[in-house]
Amino acid sequence: MKCEERMDRVYIADIAEHEGKEITLKGWLYNKRSSGKLWFLILRDGTGTIQCVISKADVDEATFDVCGELTQESSLEVTGNVSPDKRAPSGYELQVTRVKAVQIARDYPITPKEHGTAFLMDHRHLWLRSSRQTAILKVRHEIIKACRDYFDSNGFTLVDTPIFTPAACEGTTTLFETDYFGEKAYLAQSGQLYSEASIGALGKVYCFGPTFRAEKSKTRRHLTEFWMVEPEVAFADLDDNMDLAEQFLSFIVQRVLENRSEELKALERDTAPLERVVPPFPRITYDEAVDILRKNNVAFEPGGDFGGGDETVISEQFDRPVMVHRYPAAIKAFYMKRAPEDSSKALGVDVLAPEGYGEVIGGGQREEDYDTLVARIEEHDLPREAFDWYLDLRRYGTVPHSGFGLGIERTVAWICKLPHVRETIPFPRLMHRLKP
RNA sequence: UCCGGAGUAGCUCAAUGGCAGAGCGGGUGGCUGUUAACCACUAGGUUGGGGGUUCAAGUCCCUCCUCCGGAGCCA
């Protein structure tokens, strides 16, 4: 009995398989219209939307009246016949025989008209139901799945790294401090150091988790809590690292193009720039990037890091992501290996996404020599005892190794061409936003 | 932290220092093919808080709060 009921339940995405049959849909009322003796209910169920038509002539009075009670976002079950209709955007509508209200929603705050982002963010738990937001969440899901699939099928082992950490990984950014049974602990800003330990066991690893930055950044590219996937590879130099980065990023973009074209279309994303994201990516040095800025009359202090506007100018010179390597060592983290031909440069690489989305990948080759690393820790005024275990990795079978981190939200924002990263994560954490 | 901008009906926004308004949403009624449906009627306000100038302040001044955009920093 119960099984039979279940068999009748159909998802809107599968509606075409049930043409001419009576089925039951379960979902929420997206919108409704009436025309006297007709009701048009727009139902959504997470897989799509469909128009359900109720004609007064075809149903009993109670069923027809229930439709009048239904409000936006009321939950309901609708039974009817699947019929093709040229006027329907999906090609099908449901000729309804029965309507069951599960719950009548009262005063749903998000109307089908314009709202400001502050209001929508206050109602993020409900805003997620909108077609645009569900499209973004599905692209995000696809990107995350592509990350995992790429590494899983290329010999990497997932190694989860801790979120509570005893000290700053890089000593550069501001971390969130927590009380850990009377001791200070910090929320992780990267899993990299732990991944470096893991390659000693497994060779090729990646970690994937939330990371935290307490910087008081207020820009379209910043969240205080964001997700990062970080591969780390033993016996890999900077060039190997760039090979991996371009293969990996291309794989992600092509996967989204293959599997989420409907969502990209719903987001009105021009896919032509994404189709060009195939290897090889241009590789330029920091000094060459500075030349580009000079030729474009951008005021820039050589030796410094690029700002968001600088990154845009650099990336505009290319039709696909560009890899900028060999940054001044002074502006990079202590663990970065110096370039053999010029010790003032670090073997780091940033991948800048096109269309002004800036840095989506940052990484490089790590310093593997014990004495050099000790000297770097001292130069950066970092507490050596905090890095005892990290130095052990250089003491027991050290090897050249490299890795990078990909910021998920920036990648989603770029692929979906969104104006702000806050829409790329279900519940964003920003400087001024901790709720909902 | 710095620079700039904004707070008026549930939402999006108007309002020369002179009666606080519209659209949407809500409510009521109408319509058998609507596509953010439409038509008519209707309810809805301590103009972010406090102080000041003025006969008179949503509007001008001071102050505080909140939010938005950008910078720095970063992915």
Coordinates of C-alpha atoms (C1' of nucleotides) in Angstrom, one line a residue:
Chain A
M1 CA 0.0 0.0 0.0
K2 CA 2.6 2.4 1.1
C3 CA 4.9 1.3 -1.7
E4 CA 2.3 2.0 -4.3
E5 CA 1.8 5.5 -3.0
R6 CA 5.5 6.1 -3.3
M7 CA 5.6 4.8 -6.8
D8 CA 3.1 7.4 -7.8
R9 CA 5.2 10.2 -6.5
V10 CA 7.1 11.9 -9.3
Y11 CA 9.7 14.6 -9.4
I12 CA 9.1 17.5 -11.9
A13 CA 12.5 16.9 -13.6
D14 CA 11.2 13.4 -14.6
I15 CA 7.8 14.6 -15.8
A16 CA 8.3 13.7 -19.5
E17 CA 8.5 10.0 -18.6
H18 CA 5.0 10.2 -17.3
E19 CA 3.2 11.8 -20.2
G20 CA -0.5 10.9 -20.3
K21 CA -0.4 9.3 -16.8
E22 CA -1.9 10.4 -13.5
I23 CA 0.8 11.2 -11.0
T24 CA 1.4 13.0 -7.7
L25 CA 3.8 15.9 -7.3
K26 CA 4.9 17.2 -3.9
G27 CA 6.4 20.6 -3.4
W28 CA 5.8 24.2 -2.7
L29 CA 3.7 26.9 -4.4
Y30 CA 6.0 29.3 -6.3
N31 CA 3.2 31.5 -7.6
K32 CA -0.4 31.3 -8.6
R33 CA -2.8 33.0 -11.0
S34 CA -6.5 32.7 -11.4
S35 CA -9.0 33.4 -14.1
G36 CA -12.4 33.0 -12.5
K37 CA -13.1 29.3 -13.0
L38 CA -9.5 28.4 -13.5
W39 CA -6.5 28.2 -11.2
F40 CA -2.9 28.1 -12.3
L41 CA -0.6 26.9 -9.6
I42 CA 3.1 27.1 -10.2
L43 CA 4.6 24.3 -8.2
R44 CA 8.3 23.7 -7.5
D45 CA 9.9 20.7 -5.9
G46 CA 13.6 21.3 -6.0
T47 CA 14.1 19.6 -9.4
G48 CA 12.0 22.1 -11.4
T49 CA 8.8 24.0 -11.7
I50 CA 5.6 23.2 -13.5
Q51 CA 2.2 24.8 -14.0
C52 CA -0.7 22.9 -12.5
V53 CA -4.1 23.8 -14.0
I54 CA -7.3 23.4 -12.0
S55 CA -10.6 23.8 -13.9
K56 CA -13.7 24.3 -11.9
A57 CA -15.6 22.0 -14.3
D58 CA -13.2 19.1 -13.6
V59 CA -12.9 19.0 -9.8
D60 CA -15.3 19.1 -6.9
E61 CA -16.0 22.4 -5.2
A62 CA -13.8 21.7 -2.1
T63 CA -10.8 21.0 -4.3
F64 CA -11.3 24.2 -6.3
D65 CA -11.7 26.2 -3.1
V66 CA -8.5 24.8 -1.6
C67 CA -6.6 26.6 -4.4
G68 CA -8.0 29.9 -3.2
E69 CA -6.5 29.2 0.2
L70 CA -3.1 28.4 -1.1
T71 CA -0.4 31.1 -0.6
Q72 CA 3.1 31.6 -1.9
E73 CA 5.4 28.9 -0.5
S74 CA 2.6 26.8 1.0
S75 CA 3.5 23.1 0.9
L76 CA 1.2 20.9 -1.1
E77 CA 0.6 17.6 -3.0
V78 CA -1.0 17.8 -6.4
T79 CA -2.4 14.8 -8.3
G80 CA -3.2 15.1 -12.0
N81 CA -2.6 14.0 -15.5
V82 CA 0.6 15.0 -17.3
S83 CA -0.2 16.7 -20.6
P84 CA 2.0 18.3 -23.1
D85 CA 1.4 21.9 -23.7
K86 CA 3.1 24.3 -26.2
R87 CA 2.5 27.3 -23.9
A88 CA 4.4 25.7 -21.0
P89 CA 8.1 26.6 -20.7
S90 CA 9.0 23.0 -19.8
G91 CA 6.6 21.6 -22.4
Y92 CA 4.3 20.0 -19.9
E93 CA 1.6 20.9 -17.4
L94 CA -0.5 19.0 -14.9
Q95 CA -4.3 18.8 -15.4
V96 CA -5.2 18.5 -11.7
T97 CA -7.7 16.1 -10.2
R98 CA -6.8 16.5 -6.5
V99 CA -5.0 19.1 -4.4
K100 CA -3.9 18.5 -0.8
A101 CA -2.5 21.4 1.2
V102 CA 0.2 20.2 3.6
Q103 CA 0.6 23.6 5.2
I104 CA -0.6 27.1 4.4
A105 CA 2.2 29.6 4.6
R106 CA 1.4 33.0 6.0
D107 CA 3.0 36.2 4.8
Y108 CA 6.0 34.8 3.0
P109 CA 8.3 37.8 3.1
I110 CA 10.0 37.3 -0.3
T111 CA 7.6 38.4 -3.1
P112 CA 8.2 37.9 -6.8
K113 CA 9.4 41.5 -7.1
E114 CA 12.7 43.2 -6.5
H115 CA 14.4 43.2 -3.2
G116 CA 17.6 44.6 -1.9
T117 CA 20.5 42.3 -1.0
A118 CA 20.4 43.3 2.7
F119 CA 16.8 42.2 3.0
L120 CA 17.4 39.0 1.0
M121 CA 20.4 38.1 3.1
D122 CA 18.4 38.6 6.3
H123 CA 16.0 36.0 4.7
R124 CA 18.8 33.8 3.3
H125 CA 17.1 30.7 4.7
L126 CA 14.1 31.4 2.4
W127 CA 16.0 33.2 -0.4
L128 CA 17.6 29.8 -1.2
R129 CA 14.3 28.7 -2.6
S130 CA 14.5 31.1 -5.5
S131 CA 15.3 29.8 -8.9
R132 CA 18.4 31.8 -9.2
Q133 CA 19.8 30.7 -5.9
T134 CA 19.0 27.0 -6.5
A135 CA 20.8 27.3 -9.9
I136 CA 23.9 28.7 -8.1
L137 CA 23.8 25.9 -5.5
K138 CA 23.6 23.3 -8.1
V139 CA 26.6 24.7 -9.9
R140 CA 28.5 24.9 -6.6
H141 CA 27.7 21.3 -6.0
E142 CA 28.9 20.4 -9.5
I143 CA 32.2 22.3 -8.9
I144 CA 32.8 20.6 -5.6
K145 CA 32.0 17.2 -7.1
A146 CA 34.4 17.9 -10.0
C147 CA 37.2 18.8 -7.5
R148 CA 36.7 15.5 -5.7
D149 CA 36.4 13.4 -8.9
Y150 CA 39.5 15.0 -10.4
F151 CA 41.7 14.1 -7.5
D152 CA 40.1 10.8 -6.7
S153 CA 40.7 9.6 -10.2
N154 CA 44.2 10.9 -10.4
G155 CA 45.8 9.0 -7.5
F156 CA 45.2 11.5 -4.7
T157 CA 44.1 10.5 -1.3
L158 CA 41.8 12.7 0.7
V159 CA 43.3 13.6 4.0
D160 CA 41.2 15.8 6.3
T161 CA 43.1 18.4 8.2
P162 CA 42.1 20.0 11.5
I163 CA 40.0 23.1 12.0
F164 CA 41.3 23.8 15.5
T165 CA 45.0 24.7 15.1
P166 CA 47.6 25.7 17.7
A167 CA 49.3 28.5 15.7
A168 CA 49.1 30.5 12.6
C169 CA 50.0 28.5 9.5
E170 CA 51.6 31.5 7.7
G171 CA 51.7 34.1 10.4
T172 CA 50.3 36.7 8.0
T173 CA 46.5 36.8 8.2
T174 CA 44.4 37.5 11.2
L175 CA 42.9 34.3 12.7
F176 CA 39.8 33.7 14.7
E177 CA 40.8 32.9 18.3
T178 CA 38.9 30.4 20.4
D179 CA 39.3 29.2 24.0
Y180 CA 40.3 25.6 23.8
F181 CA 40.0 24.3 27.4
G182 CA 42.0 27.2 28.7
E183 CA 44.5 27.2 25.8
K184 CA 44.3 29.4 22.8
A185 CA 43.3 27.7 19.5
Y186 CA 42.8 29.2 16.1
L187 CA 40.4 28.3 13.4
A188 CA 42.4 27.0 10.4
Q189 CA 43.2 29.3 7.6
S190 CA 44.6 26.5 5.5
G191 CA 45.3 22.8 5.7
Q192 CA 48.5 23.1 3.8
L193 CA 51.0 22.3 6.6
Y194 CA 49.1 19.2 7.5
S195 CA 48.9 18.2 3.8
E196 CA 52.7 18.5 3.6
A197 CA 52.9 16.0 6.4
S198 CA 50.4 13.7 4.7
I199 CA 52.4 13.4 1.5
G200 CA 55.2 11.7 3.4
A201 CA 52.7 8.9 4.0
L202 CA 50.7 9.0 0.7
G203 CA 52.6 10.9 -2.0
K204 CA 49.6 12.8 -3.4
V205 CA 46.9 14.1 -1.1
Y206 CA 44.3 16.8 -1.0
C207 CA 42.3 18.3 1.8
F208 CA 38.9 20.0 1.4
G209 CA 37.2 22.0 4.1
P210 CA 36.2 25.3 5.5
T211 CA 38.8 27.9 6.3
F212 CA 38.6 31.0 8.3
R213 CA 40.0 34.5 8.0
A214 CA 39.3 37.2 10.6
E215 CA 40.4 40.0 8.2
K216 CA 38.0 42.9 8.2
S217 CA 37.6 42.7 4.5
K218 CA 34.6 44.2 2.9
T219 CA 34.7 43.4 -0.8
R220 CA 32.9 41.3 -3.3
R221 CA 35.6 38.7 -3.1
H222 CA 35.8 38.1 0.6
L223 CA 34.1 35.9 3.2
T224 CA 35.3 35.2 6.7
E225 CA 34.4 31.5 6.3
F226 CA 35.1 29.9 2.9
W227 CA 35.9 26.5 1.4
M228 CA 39.2 25.6 -0.1
V229 CA 40.4 22.5 -1.8
E230 CA 44.2 22.0 -1.5
P231 CA 46.3 19.4 -3.3
E232 CA 49.8 18.7 -2.2
V233 CA 52.3 16.5 -4.2
A234 CA 55.6 14.9 -3.3
F235 CA 58.5 15.1 -5.8
A236 CA 56.8 18.0 -7.7
D237 CA 58.3 21.3 -8.6
L238 CA 56.7 24.6 -9.6
D239 CA 56.2 23.6 -13.2
D240 CA 54.6 20.3 -12.2
N241 CA 52.4 22.4 -9.9
M242 CA 51.3 24.7 -12.7
D243 CA 50.6 21.7 -14.9
L244 CA 48.3 20.3 -12.2
A245 CA 46.6 23.6 -11.7
E246 CA 45.7 24.1 -15.3
Q247 CA 44.5 20.5 -15.8
F248 CA 42.5 20.7 -12.6
L249 CA 40.8 24.0 -13.3
S250 CA 40.0 23.1 -16.9
F251 CA 38.5 19.9 -15.7
I252 CA 36.2 21.7 -13.3
V253 CA 35.0 24.3 -15.9
Q254 CA 34.4 21.7 -18.6
R255 CA 32.5 19.5 -16.1
V256 CA 30.2 22.4 -15.3
L257 CA 29.6 23.1 -19.0
E258 CA 28.7 19.5 -19.6
N259 CA 26.4 18.9 -16.6
R260 CA 25.0 22.3 -15.6
S261 CA 24.2 24.0 -18.9
E262 CA 20.6 24.5 -17.8
E263 CA 21.7 26.3 -14.6
L264 CA 24.2 28.4 -16.5
K265 CA 21.4 29.4 -18.9
A266 CA 19.1 30.2 -16.0
L267 CA 21.9 32.5 -14.7
E268 CA 22.2 34.0 -18.2
R269 CA 25.9 33.1 -18.2
D270 CA 27.6 33.6 -21.5
T271 CA 29.5 30.3 -21.8
A272 CA 31.9 31.3 -24.6
P273 CA 34.6 32.5 -22.2
L274 CA 34.3 29.3 -20.2
E275 CA 34.7 27.1 -23.3
R276 CA 38.1 28.7 -23.8
V277 CA 39.3 27.4 -20.4
V278 CA 41.5 24.6 -21.7
P279 CA 45.3 24.0 -21.3
P280 CA 47.7 25.4 -21.8
F281 CA 47.2 28.6 -19.7
P282 CA 49.6 31.4 -20.3
R283 CA 52.4 31.5 -17.7
I284 CA 54.0 34.8 -16.9
T285 CA 56.4 36.0 -14.2
Y286 CA 55.6 38.6 -11.7
D287 CA 58.0 41.0 -13.4
E288 CA 56.2 40.4 -16.7
A289 CA 52.9 41.1 -15.0
V290 CA 54.3 44.4 -13.6
D291 CA 55.3 45.3 -17.2
I292 CA 51.7 44.7 -18.3
L293 CA 50.6 47.1 -15.6
R294 CA 53.1 49.7 -16.7
K295 CA 52.1 49.4 -20.3
N296 CA 48.5 50.0 -19.3
N297 CA 49.4 53.1 -17.2
V298 CA 48.4 51.5 -13.9
A299 CA 50.0 53.1 -10.9
F300 CA 51.8 50.3 -9.2
E301 CA 54.5 50.1 -6.6
P302 CA 56.9 47.4 -7.9
G303 CA 57.7 44.8 -5.2
G304 CA 54.2 44.9 -3.8
D305 CA 51.3 42.5 -4.2
F306 CA 48.6 43.0 -6.9
G307 CA 45.3 44.6 -5.8
G308 CA 42.0 43.5 -7.3
G309 CA 42.1 46.2 -10.0
D310 CA 45.7 45.2 -10.9
E311 CA 44.6 41.5 -11.3
T312 CA 41.8 42.5 -13.6
V313 CA 44.1 44.5 -15.9
I314 CA 46.6 41.6 -16.0
S315 CA 43.9 38.9 -16.7
E316 CA 42.3 41.1 -19.4
Q317 CA 45.4 40.5 -21.6
F318 CA 44.5 36.9 -21.9
D319 CA 41.5 34.8 -23.1
R320 CA 41.8 32.2 -20.4
P321 CA 43.1 32.0 -16.8
V322 CA 46.7 33.3 -16.5
M323 CA 49.3 31.9 -14.1
V324 CA 51.6 34.5 -12.5
H325 CA 54.7 33.0 -10.9
R326 CA 57.9 34.1 -9.2
Y327 CA 56.6 36.8 -6.8
P328 CA 58.9 38.8 -4.6
A329 CA 59.8 36.5 -1.7
A330 CA 59.3 39.4 0.7
I331 CA 55.5 39.4 0.1
K332 CA 55.1 35.6 0.3
A333 CA 54.9 33.1 3.2
F334 CA 58.0 31.8 4.9
Y335 CA 57.6 28.2 3.6
M336 CA 57.9 29.3 -0.1
K337 CA 61.0 28.0 -1.8
R338 CA 63.2 30.7 -3.4
A339 CA 63.9 30.7 -7.1
P340 CA 67.3 29.2 -7.8
E341 CA 68.2 31.8 -10.4
D342 CA 67.1 34.8 -8.2
S343 CA 66.8 34.4 -4.5
S344 CA 64.7 37.5 -4.2
K345 CA 61.9 35.7 -5.9
A346 CA 59.7 32.9 -4.5
L347 CA 58.5 29.9 -6.5
G348 CA 54.9 30.8 -5.9
V349 CA 52.1 30.9 -8.4
D350 CA 48.7 32.6 -8.5
V351 CA 46.1 31.7 -11.1
L352 CA 44.0 34.7 -12.0
A353 CA 40.5 34.0 -13.4
P354 CA 39.3 35.9 -16.4
E355 CA 36.5 38.6 -16.4
G356 CA 37.9 40.4 -13.4
Y357 CA 37.4 37.5 -10.9
G358 CA 41.0 37.6 -9.7
E359 CA 42.9 35.0 -7.8
V360 CA 41.2 31.7 -7.6
I361 CA 44.3 29.6 -7.0
G362 CA 47.4 30.4 -4.9
G363 CA 50.2 28.0 -4.3
G364 CA 53.8 27.1 -5.1
Q365 CA 56.8 25.0 -4.3
R366 CA 57.7 24.6 -0.7
E367 CA 61.1 24.9 0.9
E368 CA 62.3 21.4 1.6
D369 CA 65.7 22.1 3.1
Y370 CA 65.8 22.0 6.9
D371 CA 68.4 24.7 7.5
T372 CA 66.9 27.1 5.0
L373 CA 63.5 26.7 6.5
V374 CA 64.8 27.3 10.0
A375 CA 66.3 30.5 8.8
R376 CA 63.1 31.6 7.1
I377 CA 61.1 31.0 10.4
E378 CA 63.6 33.2 12.2
E379 CA 63.4 35.9 9.5
H380 CA 59.6 36.0 9.8
D381 CA 59.8 36.2 13.6
L382 CA 57.7 33.0 14.0
P383 CA 57.9 30.9 17.1
R384 CA 60.1 28.0 16.1
E385 CA 58.7 25.6 18.7
A386 CA 55.3 25.8 17.0
F387 CA 56.9 24.4 13.9
D388 CA 58.9 21.5 15.4
W389 CA 56.7 18.9 13.8
Y390 CA 56.8 20.8 10.5
L391 CA 60.6 20.9 10.6
D392 CA 60.6 17.1 11.2
L393 CA 59.2 16.7 7.7
R394 CA 62.5 18.2 6.5
R395 CA 64.5 16.0 8.8
Y396 CA 63.2 12.6 7.8
G397 CA 63.2 12.0 4.1
T398 CA 62.5 15.5 2.8
V399 CA 61.6 15.8 -0.9
P400 CA 60.8 18.7 -3.3
H401 CA 57.1 19.2 -3.1
S402 CA 54.4 21.6 -4.2
G403 CA 50.7 22.3 -3.9
F404 CA 48.0 25.0 -4.1
G405 CA 44.7 26.0 -2.8
L406 CA 41.5 26.7 -4.9
G407 CA 38.9 29.0 -3.3
I408 CA 35.6 27.4 -4.0
E409 CA 33.4 30.5 -3.7
R410 CA 35.6 32.6 -6.0
T411 CA 35.4 29.8 -8.5
V412 CA 31.7 29.6 -8.2
A413 CA 31.3 33.4 -8.6
W414 CA 33.5 33.3 -11.7
I415 CA 31.8 30.3 -13.4
C416 CA 28.3 31.7 -12.6
K417 CA 29.5 35.3 -13.3
L418 CA 28.1 36.6 -10.0
P419 CA 28.7 40.1 -8.7
H420 CA 29.6 38.9 -5.2
V421 CA 30.8 35.8 -3.5
R422 CA 28.1 36.0 -0.9
E423 CA 25.7 34.3 -3.2
T424 CA 28.0 31.4 -3.9
I425 CA 27.7 29.7 -0.4
P426 CA 24.4 28.7 1.2
F427 CA 24.9 30.7 4.4
P428 CA 27.7 33.3 3.9
R429 CA 29.7 34.5 6.8
L430 CA 30.8 38.1 6.4
M431 CA 32.2 40.8 8.6
H432 CA 28.7 42.1 9.2
R433 CA 26.8 38.9 8.8
L434 CA 26.5 35.9 11.2
K435 CA 22.8 35.3 10.8
P436 CA 20.9 33.3 9.7
Chain B
rU1 C1' 40.9 50.7 10.2
rC2 C1' 40.3 54.5 6.1
rC3 C1' 37.3 56.8 2.0
rG4 C1' 32.4 57.2 -0.2
rG5 C1' 27.0 56.2 -0.2
rA6 C1' 22.2 54.9 2.0
rG7 C1' 18.4 54.4 6.1
rU8 C1' 10.5 56.9 4.5
rA9 C1' 4.4 51.4 4.5
rG10 C1' 5.9 44.1 4.7
rC11 C1' 9.3 45.0 0.0
rU12 C1' 11.3 48.5 -4.0
rC13 C1' 11.3 53.6 -4.1
rA14 C1' 9.1 59.1 -4.7
rA15 C1' 8.2 63.7 -2.0
rU16 C1' 11.3 72.9 -3.6
rG17 C1' 11.8 73.7 4.5
rG18 C1' 4.9 74.0 3.9
rC19 C1' -1.5 68.2 3.8
rA20 C1' 3.8 61.6 3.8
rG21 C1' 2.8 59.2 -1.8
rA22 C1' 3.2 55.2 -5.8
rG23 C1' 4.1 50.2 -7.5
rC24 C1' 4.4 45.4 -5.7
rG25 C1' 2.8 42.3 -1.6
rG26 C1' -1.7 41.6 2.0
rG27 C1' -7.4 41.8 2.3
rU28 C1' -12.3 41.9 -0.5
rG29 C1' -14.8 41.4 -5.2
rG30 C1' -14.5 40.1 -10.7
rC31 C1' -12.7 37.1 -14.9
rU32 C1' -12.3 29.6 -18.4
rG33 C1' -5.6 30.0 -20.8
rU34 C1' -2.9 32.9 -17.2
rU35 C1' 3.0 33.4 -17.9
rA36 C1' 6.5 38.5 -12.1
rA37 C1' -1.5 37.7 -15.4
rC38 C1' -5.1 41.6 -15.4
rC39 C1' -9.4 45.0 -13.5
rA40 C1' -11.9 47.5 -9.2
rC41 C1' -12.1 48.6 -4.1
rU42 C1' -9.5 48.5 0.6
rA43 C1' -6.2 48.4 5.0
rG44 C1' -1.3 49.7 6.0
rG45 C1' 3.5 55.2 8.8
rU46 C1' 6.9 57.2 16.0
rU47 C1' 10.3 59.0 7.9
rG48 C1' 17.0 54.3 12.0
rG49 C1' 17.8 56.6 17.5
rG50 C1' 18.9 61.1 20.3
rG51 C1' 19.7 66.4 20.3
rG52 C1' 19.5 71.2 17.8
rU53 C1' 17.9 75.5 14.1
rU54 C1' 12.9 77.2 12.5
rC55 C1' 6.3 79.8 12.7
rA56 C1' 7.0 75.0 10.3
rA57 C1' 12.0 69.4 9.5
rG58 C1' 11.5 63.2 5.8
rU59 C1' 14.2 67.6 4.0
rC60 C1' 19.0 71.9 7.2
rC61 C1' 23.0 71.2 11.4
rC62 C1' 25.4 67.9 15.3
rU63 C1' 25.9 63.1 17.2
rC64 C1' 25.2 57.9 17.6
rC65 C1' 23.6 53.2 15.3
rU66 C1' 22.9 49.9 11.2
rC67 C1' 23.7 48.5 6.3
rC68 C1' 26.0 48.9 1.3
rG69 C1' 30.2 49.8 -2.1
rG70 C1' 35.5 50.4 -2.4
rA71 C1' 40.7 50.4 -0.2
rG72 C1' 44.1 47.6 2.6
rC73 C1' 44.7 42.1 3.4
rC74 C1' 43.8 37.7 1.0
rA75 C1' 41.5 32.6 -1.7

